[in-house]
CSV table of C-alpha atoms and ligand atoms in Angstrom, one decimal:
chain,number,residue,atom,x,y,z
A,1,UNK,CA,13.4,-13.4,17.4
A,2,UNK,CA,14.1,-13.2,13.6
A,3,UNK,CA,11.3,-14.9,11.7
A,4,UNK,CA,13.7,-17.3,9.9
A,5,UNK,CA,14.6,-18.8,13.3
A,6,UNK,CA,11.0,-19.6,14.1
A,7,UNK,CA,10.7,-21.4,10.8
A,8,UNK,CA,14.0,-23.3,11.4
A,9,UNK,CA,12.9,-24.2,14.9
A,10,UNK,CA,9.7,-25.6,13.5
A,11,UNK,CA,11.6,-27.7,10.9
A,12,UNK,CA,13.9,-29.0,13.6
A,13,UNK,CA,11.0,-30.0,15.8
A,14,UNK,CA,9.3,-31.8,12.9
A,15,UNK,CA,12.5,-33.6,12.0
A,16,UNK,CA,13.0,-34.6,15.6
A,17,UNK,CA,9.6,-36.2,15.7
A,18,UNK,CA,10.3,-38.0,12.5
A,19,UNK,CA,13.7,-39.3,13.7
A,20,UNK,CA,12.1,-40.4,17.0
A,21,UNK,CA,9.4,-42.3,15.0
A,22,UNK,CA,12.2,-44.0,12.9
A,23,UNK,CA,14.2,-45.0,16.0
A,24,UNK,CA,11.4,-46.3,18.1
A,25,UNK,CA,9.7,-47.9,15.1
A,26,UNK,CA,6.2,-47.5,16.6
A,27,UNK,CA,5.0,-47.4,13.0
A,28,UNK,CA,6.5,-49.7,10.4
A,29,UNK,CA,9.8,-48.1,9.1
A,30,UNK,CA,8.7,-48.3,5.5
A,31,UNK,CA,5.8,-46.0,6.3
A,32,UNK,CA,7.9,-43.6,8.3
A,33,UNK,CA,10.3,-43.2,5.4
A,34,UNK,CA,7.5,-41.9,3.3
A,35,UNK,CA,6.2,-39.3,5.8
A,36,UNK,CA,8.4,-36.4,4.6
A,37,UNK,CA,7.1,-36.9,1.1
A,38,UNK,CA,3.6,-36.8,2.3
A,39,UNK,CA,4.4,-33.6,4.2
A,40,UNK,CA,5.8,-31.9,1.1
A,41,UNK,CA,2.8,-33.0,-1.0
A,42,UNK,CA,0.4,-31.8,1.7
A,43,UNK,CA,2.2,-28.4,1.8
A,44,UNK,CA,2.0,-28.2,-1.9
A,45,UNK,CA,-1.7,-29.0,-1.9
A,46,UNK,CA,-2.3,-26.4,0.7
A,47,UNK,CA,-0.5,-23.8,-1.4
A,48,UNK,CA,-2.3,-24.7,-4.6
A,49,UNK,CA,-5.6,-24.8,-2.8
A,50,UNK,CA,-5.1,-21.4,-1.2
A,51,UNK,CA,-4.1,-19.8,-4.5
A,52,UNK,CA,-6.9,-21.5,-6.4
A,53,UNK,CA,-9.4,-20.5,-3.9
A,54,UNK,CA,-8.2,-17.0,-3.8
A,55,UNK,CA,-8.3,-16.8,-7.6
A,56,UNK,CA,-11.8,-18.1,-7.7
A,57,UNK,CA,-13.1,-15.6,-5.2
A,58,UNK,CA,-10.8,-12.8,-6.3
A,59,UNK,CA,-12.6,-9.6,-5.3
A,60,UNK,CA,-13.2,-7.4,-8.3
A,61,UNK,CA,-15.0,-4.1,-8.7
A,62,UNK,CA,-15.9,-3.3,-12.3
A,63,UNK,CA,-18.5,-0.7,-11.1
A,64,UNK,CA,-15.7,1.2,-9.5
A,65,UNK,CA,-14.1,1.9,-12.8
A,66,UNK,CA,-17.4,3.4,-14.0
A,67,UNK,CA,-17.7,5.6,-10.9
A,68,UNK,CA,-14.1,6.7,-11.3
A,69,UNK,CA,-14.8,7.9,-14.9
A,70,UNK,CA,-17.7,10.0,-13.6
A,71,UNK,CA,-15.5,11.4,-10.9
A,72,UNK,CA,-12.9,12.3,-13.5
A,73,UNK,CA,-15.4,14.1,-15.6
A,74,UNK,CA,-16.8,16.0,-12.7
A,75,UNK,CA,-13.3,17.0,-11.5
A,76,UNK,CA,-12.2,18.1,-15.0
A,77,UNK,CA,-15.3,20.3,-15.4
A,78,UNK,CA,-14.8,22.0,-12.0
A,79,UNK,CA,-11.0,22.4,-12.5
A,80,UNK,CA,-11.2,23.8,-16.0
A,81,UNK,CA,-13.7,26.4,-14.8
A,82,UNK,CA,-11.2,27.4,-12.1
A,83,UNK,CA,-8.5,27.8,-14.7
A,84,UNK,CA,-6.5,24.6,-14.0
A,85,UNK,CA,-5.2,23.1,-17.2
A,86,UNK,CA,-6.7,19.7,-17.4
A,87,UNK,CA,-7.1,19.7,-21.1
A,88,UNK,CA,-4.3,17.4,-22.2
A,89,UNK,CA,-2.6,14.6,-20.5
B,1,UNK,CA,-13.4,26.2,9.8
B,2,UNK,CA,-11.0,24.0,8.0
B,3,UNK,CA,-10.1,26.9,5.8
B,4,UNK,CA,-8.4,28.9,8.5
B,5,UNK,CA,-5.7,31.2,7.1
B,6,UNK,CA,-2.2,31.1,8.2
B,7,UNK,CA,0.3,28.2,8.2
B,8,UNK,CA,-1.1,26.7,11.5
B,9,UNK,CA,-0.8,23.1,12.4
B,10,UNK,CA,-3.0,20.6,10.6
B,11,UNK,CA,-4.6,17.5,11.9
B,12,UNK,CA,-3.9,15.4,8.9
B,13,UNK,CA,-1.1,15.6,6.3
B,14,UNK,CA,-1.7,13.8,3.1
B,15,UNK,CA,1.6,13.0,1.3
B,16,UNK,CA,1.3,12.4,-2.4
B,17,UNK,CA,4.4,11.5,-4.3
B,18,UNK,CA,4.3,12.3,-8.0
B,19,UNK,CA,6.3,11.7,-11.1
B,20,UNK,CA,4.7,12.7,-14.4
B,21,UNK,CA,1.2,12.9,-13.0
B,22,UNK,CA,0.2,16.1,-14.6
B,23,UNK,CA,-3.5,15.3,-15.0
B,24,UNK,CA,-3.8,12.8,-12.1
B,25,UNK,CA,-2.5,15.3,-9.5
B,26,UNK,CA,-5.2,17.8,-10.4
B,27,UNK,CA,-7.9,15.1,-10.3
B,28,UNK,CA,-6.8,13.7,-7.0
B,29,UNK,CA,-6.5,17.1,-5.3
B,30,UNK,CA,-10.1,17.9,-6.4
B,31,UNK,CA,-11.3,14.6,-5.1
B,32,UNK,CA,-9.5,14.9,-1.7
B,33,UNK,CA,-11.2,18.3,-1.1
B,34,UNK,CA,-14.5,16.9,-2.2
B,35,UNK,CA,-14.4,14.0,0.2
B,36,UNK,CA,-12.9,15.7,3.3
B,37,UNK,CA,-15.0,18.9,3.5
B,38,UNK,CA,-14.8,19.3,7.3
B,39,UNK,CA,-11.4,18.0,8.0
B,40,UNK,CA,-8.3,20.1,8.8
B,41,UNK,CA,-5.8,18.7,6.4
B,42,UNK,CA,-3.0,19.7,4.1
B,43,UNK,CA,-1.8,17.9,0.9
B,44,UNK,CA,1.9,17.7,0.5
B,45,UNK,CA,2.9,16.9,-3.1
B,46,UNK,CA,6.4,15.6,-3.4
B,47,UNK,CA,7.3,16.0,-7.1
B,48,UNK,CA,10.6,14.8,-8.4
B,49,UNK,CA,11.2,17.3,-11.2
B,50,UNK,CA,8.6,15.7,-13.5
B,51,UNK,CA,9.4,16.7,-17.1
B,52,UNK,CA,5.7,16.8,-18.0
B,53,UNK,CA,5.0,19.9,-16.0
B,54,UNK,CA,3.3,18.4,-13.0
B,55,UNK,CA,4.6,21.3,-10.9
B,56,UNK,CA,2.9,23.9,-13.1
B,57,UNK,CA,-0.4,22.2,-12.4
B,58,UNK,CA,0.3,22.1,-8.7
B,59,UNK,CA,0.9,25.8,-8.7
B,60,UNK,CA,-2.5,26.3,-10.5
B,61,UNK,CA,-4.1,24.2,-7.9
B,62,UNK,CA,-2.5,26.3,-5.2
B,63,UNK,CA,-4.3,29.3,-6.7
B,64,UNK,CA,-7.6,27.5,-6.3
B,65,UNK,CA,-7.2,25.8,-2.9
B,66,UNK,CA,-4.6,28.0,-1.2
B,67,UNK,CA,-0.9,27.5,-0.7
B,68,UNK,CA,-1.4,26.6,2.9
B,69,UNK,CA,-3.6,23.6,1.9
B,70,UNK,CA,-1.8,22.4,-1.1
B,71,UNK,CA,1.9,22.3,-0.4
B,72,UNK,CA,4.5,21.7,-3.2
B,73,UNK,CA,7.7,20.2,-1.8
B,74,UNK,CA,9.6,19.4,-4.9
B,75,UNK,CA,13.0,17.8,-5.4
B,76,UNK,CA,15.2,18.3,-8.4
B,77,UNK,CA,15.7,14.8,-9.6
B,78,UNK,CA,13.8,11.5,-9.5
B,79,UNK,CA,15.1,10.1,-6.3
B,80,UNK,CA,12.7,7.3,-5.7
B,81,UNK,CA,9.5,6.7,-3.7
B,82,UNK,CA,11.0,5.8,-0.3
B,83,UNK,CA,12.9,9.0,0.1
B,84,UNK,CA,9.9,10.9,-1.3
B,85,UNK,CA,7.8,9.9,1.7
B,86,UNK,CA,10.6,10.9,4.0
B,87,UNK,CA,10.9,14.2,2.3
B,88,UNK,CA,7.2,14.8,2.5
B,89,UNK,CA,7.2,13.8,6.2
B,90,UNK,CA,9.8,16.5,7.0
B,91,UNK,CA,7.3,19.1,5.9
B,92,UNK,CA,4.2,17.6,7.4
B,93,UNK,CA,2.6,19.4,10.3
B,94,UNK,CA,-0.2,16.9,11.0
B,95,UNK,CA,-0.5,14.5,13.9
B,96,UNK,CA,-1.6,11.9,11.4
B,97,UNK,CA,0.0,11.3,8.0
B,98,UNK,CA,-1.8,9.6,5.1
B,99,UNK,CA,0.3,8.2,2.2
B,100,UNK,CA,-1.4,7.6,-1.1
B,101,UNK,CA,-0.5,7.3,-4.8
B,102,UNK,CA,-1.4,10.1,-7.2
B,103,UNK,CA,-2.5,7.8,-10.0
B,104,UNK,CA,-6.1,7.4,-8.8
B,105,UNK,CA,-5.8,3.8,-7.9
B,106,UNK,CA,-6.1,5.1,-4.4
B,107,UNK,CA,-9.5,6.8,-4.4
B,108,UNK,CA,-9.9,9.7,-1.9
B,109,UNK,CA,-13.4,8.6,-1.1
B,110,UNK,CA,-11.9,6.1,1.3
B,111,UNK,CA,-10.2,8.7,3.3
B,112,UNK,CA,-13.1,9.3,5.7
B,113,UNK,CA,-13.2,5.5,6.5
B,114,UNK,CA,-9.5,5.6,7.3
B,115,UNK,CA,-10.0,8.5,9.7
B,116,UNK,CA,-13.1,7.0,11.2
B,117,UNK,CA,-11.4,3.7,11.8
B,118,UNK,CA,-8.4,5.4,13.5
B,119,UNK,CA,-10.7,7.4,15.7
B,120,UNK,CA,-12.8,4.4,16.7
B,121,UNK,CA,-9.8,2.1,17.5
B,122,UNK,CA,-7.0,4.5,18.3
B,123,UNK,CA,-4.8,2.5,15.9
B,124,UNK,CA,-1.2,3.4,15.1
B,125,UNK,CA,-1.6,2.4,11.5
B,126,UNK,CA,-4.7,2.0,9.4
B,127,UNK,CA,-4.0,0.2,6.1
B,128,UNK,CA,-6.2,-0.2,3.1
B,129,UNK,CA,-6.8,-3.7,1.9
B,130,UNK,CA,-8.1,-5.0,-1.4
B,131,UNK,CA,-8.5,-8.6,-0.4
B,132,UNK,CA,-11.6,-8.5,1.8
B,133,UNK,CA,-15.3,-8.0,1.5
B,134,UNK,CA,-16.1,-4.7,-0.1
B,135,UNK,CA,-12.6,-4.4,-1.3
B,136,UNK,CA,-11.4,-5.3,-4.7
B,137,UNK,CA,-9.3,-4.8,-7.8
B,138,UNK,CA,-10.2,-3.7,-11.3
B,139,UNK,CA,-8.2,-3.9,-14.5
B,140,UNK,CA,-5.9,-6.9,-13.7
B,141,UNK,CA,-5.6,-9.8,-16.1
B,142,UNK,CA,-5.5,-13.4,-14.9
B,143,UNK,CA,-1.7,-13.5,-14.8
B,144,UNK,CA,-1.6,-10.5,-12.5
B,145,UNK,CA,-4.2,-12.0,-10.2
B,146,UNK,CA,-2.4,-15.3,-10.1
B,147,UNK,CA,0.9,-13.7,-9.2
B,148,UNK,CA,-0.8,-11.5,-6.6
B,149,UNK,CA,-2.5,-14.5,-5.0
B,150,UNK,CA,0.7,-16.6,-5.1
B,151,UNK,CA,2.7,-13.8,-3.6
B,152,UNK,CA,0.1,-13.3,-0.9
B,153,UNK,CA,-0.2,-17.0,0.1
B,154,UNK,CA,3.6,-17.3,0.3
B,155,UNK,CA,4.0,-14.2,2.4
B,156,UNK,CA,1.1,-15.0,4.8
B,157,UNK,CA,2.4,-18.5,5.4
B,158,UNK,CA,6.1,-17.7,5.8
B,159,UNK,CA,6.1,-14.2,7.2
B,160,UNK,CA,2.9,-13.8,9.2
B,161,UNK,CA,2.9,-10.1,8.4
B,162,UNK,CA,-0.2,-9.1,10.4
B,163,UNK,CA,-2.0,-7.5,7.4
B,164,UNK,CA,-3.9,-9.0,4.5
B,165,UNK,CA,-2.6,-6.6,1.8
B,166,UNK,CA,1.2,-6.3,2.0
B,167,UNK,CA,2.0,-4.3,-1.1
B,168,UNK,CA,-0.8,-1.8,-1.0
B,169,UNK,CA,0.4,1.6,0.0
B,170,UNK,CA,-2.8,3.5,0.9
B,171,UNK,CA,-2.2,4.0,4.6
B,172,UNK,CA,-2.8,6.3,7.5
B,173,UNK,CA,-0.1,6.5,10.3
B,174,UNK,CA,0.3,8.3,13.5
B,175,UNK,CA,3.0,10.8,12.7
B,176,UNK,CA,5.6,9.5,15.3
B,177,UNK,CA,4.9,5.9,14.3
B,178,UNK,CA,5.6,6.7,10.6
B,179,UNK,CA,8.8,8.5,11.6
B,180,UNK,CA,9.9,5.5,13.6
B,181,UNK,CA,9.0,3.0,10.8
B,182,UNK,CA,10.6,5.0,8.0
B,183,UNK,CA,13.9,5.3,10.0
B,184,UNK,CA,14.0,1.5,10.5
B,185,UNK,CA,13.2,0.6,6.9
B,186,UNK,CA,16.0,0.2,4.4
B,187,UNK,CA,14.3,-1.3,1.3
B,188,UNK,CA,13.7,0.6,-1.8
B,189,UNK,CA,10.7,0.8,-4.2
B,190,UNK,CA,8.3,-2.1,-4.2
B,191,UNK,CA,9.5,-3.9,-1.1
B,192,UNK,CA,9.4,-0.8,1.0
B,193,UNK,CA,5.6,-1.0,1.6
B,194,UNK,CA,6.0,-4.6,2.6
B,195,UNK,CA,8.8,-3.8,5.0
B,196,UNK,CA,6.9,-1.0,6.6
B,197,UNK,CA,3.9,-3.1,7.5
B,198,UNK,CA,5.9,-6.1,8.7
B,199,UNK,CA,8.1,-4.0,10.9
B,200,UNK,CA,5.0,-2.3,12.3
B,201,UNK,CA,3.6,-5.7,13.2
B,202,UNK,CA,6.9,-6.8,14.8
B,203,UNK,CA,7.2,-3.6,16.8
B,204,UNK,CA,3.8,-4.3,18.2
B,205,UNK,CA,2.0,-1.3,16.8
B,206,UNK,CA,-1.7,-1.5,16.6
B,207,UNK,CA,-2.7,-2.1,13.0
B,208,UNK,CA,-6.3,-1.9,11.6
B,209,UNK,CA,-7.6,-2.5,8.1
B,210,UNK,CA,-10.2,-0.9,6.0
B,211,UNK,CA,-11.5,-2.2,2.6
B,212,UNK,CA,-10.5,-0.2,-0.4
B,213,UNK,CA,-11.0,-0.8,-4.1
B,214,UNK,CA,-8.2,-0.4,-6.6
B,215,UNK,CA,-8.7,0.6,-10.2
B,216,UNK,CA,-5.6,0.2,-12.2
B,217,UNK,CA,-4.2,3.6,-13.4
B,218,UNK,CA,-6.2,5.2,-16.2
B,219,UNK,CA,-3.8,8.0,-17.2
B,220,UNK,CA,0.0,8.2,-17.3
B,221,UNK,CA,2.4,5.3,-17.3
B,222,UNK,CA,3.6,2.9,-14.7
B,223,UNK,CA,7.0,3.6,-13.1
B,224,UNK,CA,7.5,0.3,-11.4
B,225,UNK,CA,6.8,-2.8,-13.3
B,226,UNK,CA,9.5,-4.9,-14.9
B,227,UNK,CA,11.0,-7.5,-12.6
B,228,UNK,CA,8.4,-7.2,-9.8
B,229,UNK,CA,8.3,-10.9,-9.0
B,230,UNK,CA,12.0,-11.1,-8.5
B,231,UNK,CA,12.0,-8.0,-6.4
B,232,UNK,CA,9.2,-9.4,-4.3
B,233,UNK,CA,10.9,-12.7,-3.6
B,234,UNK,CA,14.1,-10.9,-2.7
B,235,UNK,CA,12.1,-8.7,-0.3
B,236,UNK,CA,10.5,-11.8,1.2
B,237,UNK,CA,13.8,-13.4,1.9
B,238,UNK,CA,15.2,-10.1,3.3
B,239,UNK,CA,12.3,-9.8,5.7
B,240,UNK,CA,12.6,-13.4,6.8
B,241,UNK,CA,16.2,-12.8,7.7
B,242,UNK,CA,15.8,-9.4,9.4
B,243,UNK,CA,12.5,-9.2,11.1
C,301,GTP,N1,8.3,11.7,-6.0
C,301,GTP,C1,8.3,10.6,-6.7
C,301,GTP,N2,7.2,9.9,-6.9
C,301,GTP,C2,7.2,8.7,-7.6
C,301,GTP,C3,8.4,8.1,-8.0
C,301,GTP,N3,8.1,6.9,-8.6
C,301,GTP,C4,6.8,6.8,-8.6
C,301,GTP,N4,6.2,7.9,-8.0
C,301,GTP,C5,4.8,8.1,-7.7
C,301,GTP,O1,4.4,7.1,-6.8
C,301,GTP,C6,3.1,6.7,-7.0
C,301,GTP,C7,3.1,5.2,-7.3
C,301,GTP,O2,3.8,4.9,-8.5
C,301,GTP,P1,3.1,4.0,-9.7
C,301,GTP,O3,3.9,4.2,-10.9
C,301,GTP,O4,1.7,4.2,-9.7
C,301,GTP,O5,3.5,2.6,-9.1
C,301,GTP,P2,2.5,1.3,-9.1
C,301,GTP,O6,1.1,1.8,-8.5
C,301,GTP,O7,3.1,0.2,-8.5
C,301,GTP,O8,2.3,1.0,-10.6
C,301,GTP,P3,1.1,1.3,-11.7
C,301,GTP,O9,0.0,1.9,-10.9
C,301,GTP,O10,0.8,-0.1,-12.2
C,301,GTP,O11,1.7,2.2,-12.7
C,301,GTP,C8,2.6,7.5,-8.2
C,301,GTP,O12,1.9,8.6,-7.6
C,301,GTP,C9,3.9,8.0,-8.8
C,301,GTP,O13,3.7,9.2,-9.5
C,301,GTP,C10,9.7,8.8,-7.7
C,301,GTP,O14,10.8,8.4,-8.0
C,301,GTP,N5,9.5,10.0,-7.0
C,302,MG,MG1,-0.2,2.9,-9.3
């Protein structure tokens, strides 16, 4: 099944529940009307939280840049001995 | 043992596409040989007629390492990354194919862990991921990190792609799996890597991940760039509609 249909199916299911709530009025109508807004806000919060969390714990590796420089020097030394032109860029 | 003469079959074919990577290609070939001393592999360099003389360097490398270990499979013009992989694959003799960038953001020291992971799990695809413990990125500013995180959260939520690093392209494939995936992927450039891994997930292939670190390129210039975000979003929509 195409993924977009899964998403649409979920949206339809959520709307159906919402409409059912509106119709049966188990919860006061005025509350039910606000539910979609809460949902959107909740989704937005989830997104922001995930991005913010990811940003705070973004894995970085400054030491790798240093190691890479050493590898580059080593490679250049070996290769120039073997006659490979690594002089200029 | 790995140095057997003759053009016999190899176990691993490492495809490295290059465009103006004169210095990087030499460094990466050295590092691959350094980190895979006992592995029967070949390196297939797909160069698209780089004006900076990348191919001259490759020929010098062939003198050092042998023409049967370092293969130059050049094309006349710059025809893009996606077709470069396909071109390399046509000339690959290995049962497993590794795809990596030439610009040293993909460090060959991780190759043994890709190979080990594949052997341990029998995976169809082993993909390098930057966003886990022991992985990481160096050289990105805050903006780049922010876009990367945003893009990732969006894709993980909407697409459920089955891998934590969608746009990384340091991967090991079973040869027939790569052939199958390439033939069913139509995207170009940036989105191509994303499409490959999402289709692999949807087709039910066994995917494993290994941590890699990613140091932004030191030498040479970037060939992608520009409207990456727009491309990404277009790719996301395309994948939502077709996979
Ligand atoms: N054969 C071939 N190789 C290419 C082409 N475009 C890019 N490449 C190579 O593909 C690899 C990835 O390209 P990069 O320019 O590093 O793309 P990137 O990693 O997204 O961008 P930066 O690392 O930020 O510059 C490098 O090894 C390039 O030399 C192409 O049209 N043909
Ligand atoms: Mg790069």
